[in-house]
């Protein structure tokens, strides 16, 4: 979905490095989410944000942090990357009354 | 432990056949059940969804069947086409006040052979 843009699309880095994944949206949605996708496990929620001042932990937040810089921007950080954080990461948005979540095209992250 | 269990993990169907993907859930607080379709290099996109007060929903070749008492739901793709080859995720949603929380199944990789 071009309305939800993730950068970078691919990243290879080393254990212990700090990494930031960025997400921006032009849909005007208040709610934003970060998921990771692993084979056989589907997508699992890392963090979500209802608005700029409201950030919540998801199912698997350990080892991650987020920042909601503006309504349209939500970034995910790995403070000290480890190999088991190698995965596909997706950002998603949704409107204030619920409704479908709209996903970006993902960032493929490899940690060596 | 996954709250939404999806099967099979992979599925091969001949063109024109019926593809069937099954999901089961435990949490009765789920109140909306969407299916997402994902092509390689793309994010998941909403395909079709159902609420638990309805037993079946059909959109074109795609049908969701829902069995509330068994806590199961399934996706049927009729007249499957090579363009349907993708990964499909079932999901369960917990109320707007719970932050649009989606819980996903593990995914099914569908291949439709021409």
XYZ file of C-alpha atoms in Angstrom:
226
model
C 0.000 0.000 0.000
C 1.749 3.158 -1.233
C -0.038 5.175 1.456
C 2.103 3.441 4.070
C 5.807 3.718 3.295
C 8.518 1.800 5.081
C 12.235 2.493 4.883
C 14.562 0.822 4.342
C 13.083 -2.081 2.392
C 16.076 -4.282 3.121
C 18.792 -4.081 5.738
C 21.669 -6.327 6.684
C 23.533 -5.514 9.848
C 25.648 -7.048 12.583
C 24.857 -8.214 16.079
C 24.957 -5.393 18.615
C 24.210 -2.588 16.174
C 21.429 -0.089 16.740
C 18.862 -0.081 13.961
C 15.923 2.148 13.183
C 13.089 1.242 10.851
C 10.856 4.048 9.732
C 7.220 4.224 8.735
C 5.294 7.137 7.314
C 1.677 7.302 6.181
C -0.477 9.627 4.153
C -3.798 8.034 5.115
C -4.432 10.451 7.980
C -4.925 7.559 10.382
C -4.410 7.988 14.103
C -3.481 4.406 14.904
C -0.199 2.862 13.867
C 1.301 -0.562 14.513
C 4.544 -2.480 14.163
C 4.511 -6.220 13.491
C 7.146 -8.807 12.768
C 6.518 -11.756 10.466
C 8.233 -15.084 10.892
C 7.555 -18.256 8.887
C 4.819 -20.334 10.480
C 4.100 -17.729 13.149
C 2.169 -15.206 11.124
C 2.424 -11.580 12.185
C 2.966 -10.686 15.799
C 2.368 -7.250 17.286
C 5.420 -5.448 18.684
C 4.057 -1.993 19.564
C 1.042 0.111 18.736
C 0.126 3.764 19.077
C -3.335 5.368 19.223
C -1.931 8.860 18.781
C 1.295 10.802 19.262
C 1.112 10.635 23.065
C -0.188 7.107 23.388
C 2.197 4.175 22.875
C 1.553 0.641 24.021
C 3.460 -2.612 24.129
C 2.267 -5.485 22.044
C 2.800 -9.203 22.318
C 6.584 -9.206 21.737
C 8.025 -5.815 22.713
C 11.188 -7.004 24.479
C 14.300 -5.777 22.670
C 12.383 -3.106 20.738
C 11.423 0.508 21.269
C 9.316 2.934 19.266
C 8.883 6.625 18.713
C 5.808 8.420 17.372
C 7.346 11.605 16.024
C 4.138 12.871 14.427
C 0.727 11.558 13.498
C 2.171 10.337 10.226
C 5.455 8.865 11.471
C 6.152 5.861 13.655
C 9.637 4.396 13.969
C 10.838 1.113 15.423
C 14.277 0.748 16.984
C 16.360 -2.251 17.880
C 18.787 -0.912 20.485
C 21.223 -3.804 20.245
C 20.293 -6.160 17.449
C 20.535 -9.911 17.893
C 20.250 -12.650 15.239
C 16.819 -13.877 16.375
C 15.430 -10.473 15.448
C 16.003 -11.387 11.815
C 12.520 -11.155 10.302
C 10.169 -9.219 8.062
C 8.856 -6.107 9.775
C 5.580 -4.445 8.856
C 4.040 -1.152 9.758
C 0.262 -0.769 9.625
C -2.311 1.968 10.195
C -6.008 2.117 10.970
C -8.636 4.762 11.547
C -9.920 5.861 14.993
C -13.067 3.758 14.904
C -11.380 0.560 13.943
C -11.755 -0.857 10.511
C -9.158 -2.663 8.458
C -5.478 -2.224 9.046
C -3.442 -1.051 6.059
C 0.057 -2.444 5.774
C 3.241 -1.146 4.243
C 5.372 -3.388 2.050
C 7.711 -4.337 4.838
C 11.385 -4.210 5.758
C 13.429 -7.374 5.452
C 15.966 -7.255 8.280
C 18.887 -9.658 8.565
C 21.162 -9.618 11.596
C 24.418 -11.493 11.251
C 0.970 -20.437 22.149
C -0.887 -19.093 19.168
C -4.397 -17.921 19.881
C -5.393 -18.470 16.263
C -4.353 -21.756 14.679
C -4.294 -22.016 10.896
C -3.986 -25.032 8.634
C -2.570 -26.182 6.341
C 0.783 -24.387 6.226
C 0.969 -24.941 2.492
C -1.503 -25.943 -0.178
C -1.207 -26.853 -3.835
C -4.354 -26.739 -5.958
C -4.956 -27.191 -9.657
C -6.409 -24.316 -11.624
C -10.184 -24.381 -11.346
C -10.152 -26.301 -8.074
C -11.326 -25.256 -4.627
C -8.807 -24.029 -2.072
C -9.801 -24.435 1.567
C -7.939 -22.928 4.507
C -9.062 -23.495 8.078
C -8.629 -21.534 11.286
C -9.579 -22.121 14.896
C -9.563 -19.753 17.849
C -10.001 -19.965 21.599
C -10.768 -16.478 22.847
C -14.509 -15.773 22.690
C -13.776 -12.048 23.038
C -12.819 -11.949 19.366
C -15.582 -10.221 17.463
C -14.390 -9.816 13.892
C -12.543 -12.254 11.661
C -10.669 -10.941 8.615
C -8.597 -12.762 6.047
C -5.515 -11.160 4.573
C -3.781 -11.955 1.296
C -0.073 -11.358 0.875
C 1.945 -11.453 -2.335
C 5.753 -11.744 -2.278
C 7.406 -8.445 -1.474
C 4.148 -6.875 -0.372
C 2.341 -6.332 2.889
C -0.851 -8.189 3.781
C -4.020 -6.741 2.290
C -7.539 -7.272 3.571
C -9.359 -9.805 1.407
C -12.656 -10.511 3.147
C -13.999 -10.438 6.705
C -16.900 -11.755 8.758
C -18.591 -11.053 12.071
C -19.587 -13.953 14.365
C -23.316 -13.319 14.001
C -23.104 -14.432 10.362
C -22.411 -18.014 9.273
C -21.230 -17.274 5.765
C -20.022 -14.363 3.673
C -19.288 -14.472 -0.015
C -17.422 -11.981 -2.182
C -16.892 -13.159 -5.719
C -14.920 -16.401 -5.646
C -14.030 -16.004 -1.965
C -16.281 -17.316 0.820
C -15.819 -17.337 4.576
C -17.680 -19.993 6.549
C -17.993 -19.366 10.271
C -18.933 -21.850 13.004
C -19.296 -19.955 16.268
C -20.022 -22.974 18.458
C -16.925 -24.778 17.210
C -14.849 -21.572 17.212
C -13.717 -22.275 13.689
C -13.783 -20.404 10.414
C -12.536 -21.155 6.958
C -11.769 -19.518 3.629
C -12.917 -21.159 0.422
C -11.535 -19.999 -2.909
C -13.685 -21.289 -5.727
C -12.336 -21.746 -9.248
C -8.822 -21.098 -7.994
C -6.548 -19.237 -10.417
C -2.742 -18.960 -10.681
C -3.121 -15.295 -9.705
C -4.498 -16.451 -6.356
C -1.087 -17.895 -5.493
C -0.129 -16.034 -2.337
C 0.122 -16.420 1.399
C -3.180 -16.183 3.257
C -3.554 -15.215 6.882
C -6.638 -15.566 8.991
C -6.924 -13.158 11.888
C -9.150 -12.394 14.833
C -9.945 -8.945 16.105
C -10.714 -7.791 19.633
C -13.005 -4.803 19.871
C -12.342 -1.196 19.090
C -11.645 -0.372 22.736
C -8.889 -2.959 22.681
C -7.035 -0.970 20.051
C -7.988 -2.871 16.927
C -5.883 -5.735 18.192
C -5.403 -8.267 15.453
C -4.157 -11.753 16.240
C -2.936 -13.614 13.185
C -2.798 -17.258 12.301
C 0.481 -18.734 11.086
C -0.328 -18.347 7.395
C -0.966 -20.671 4.452
C 1.123 -20.543 1.326
C -1.176 -21.324 -1.601
C 0.107 -22.353 -4.986
C -2.365 -22.739 -7.832
C -0.937 -24.776 -10.685
C -1.987 -23.859 -14.228
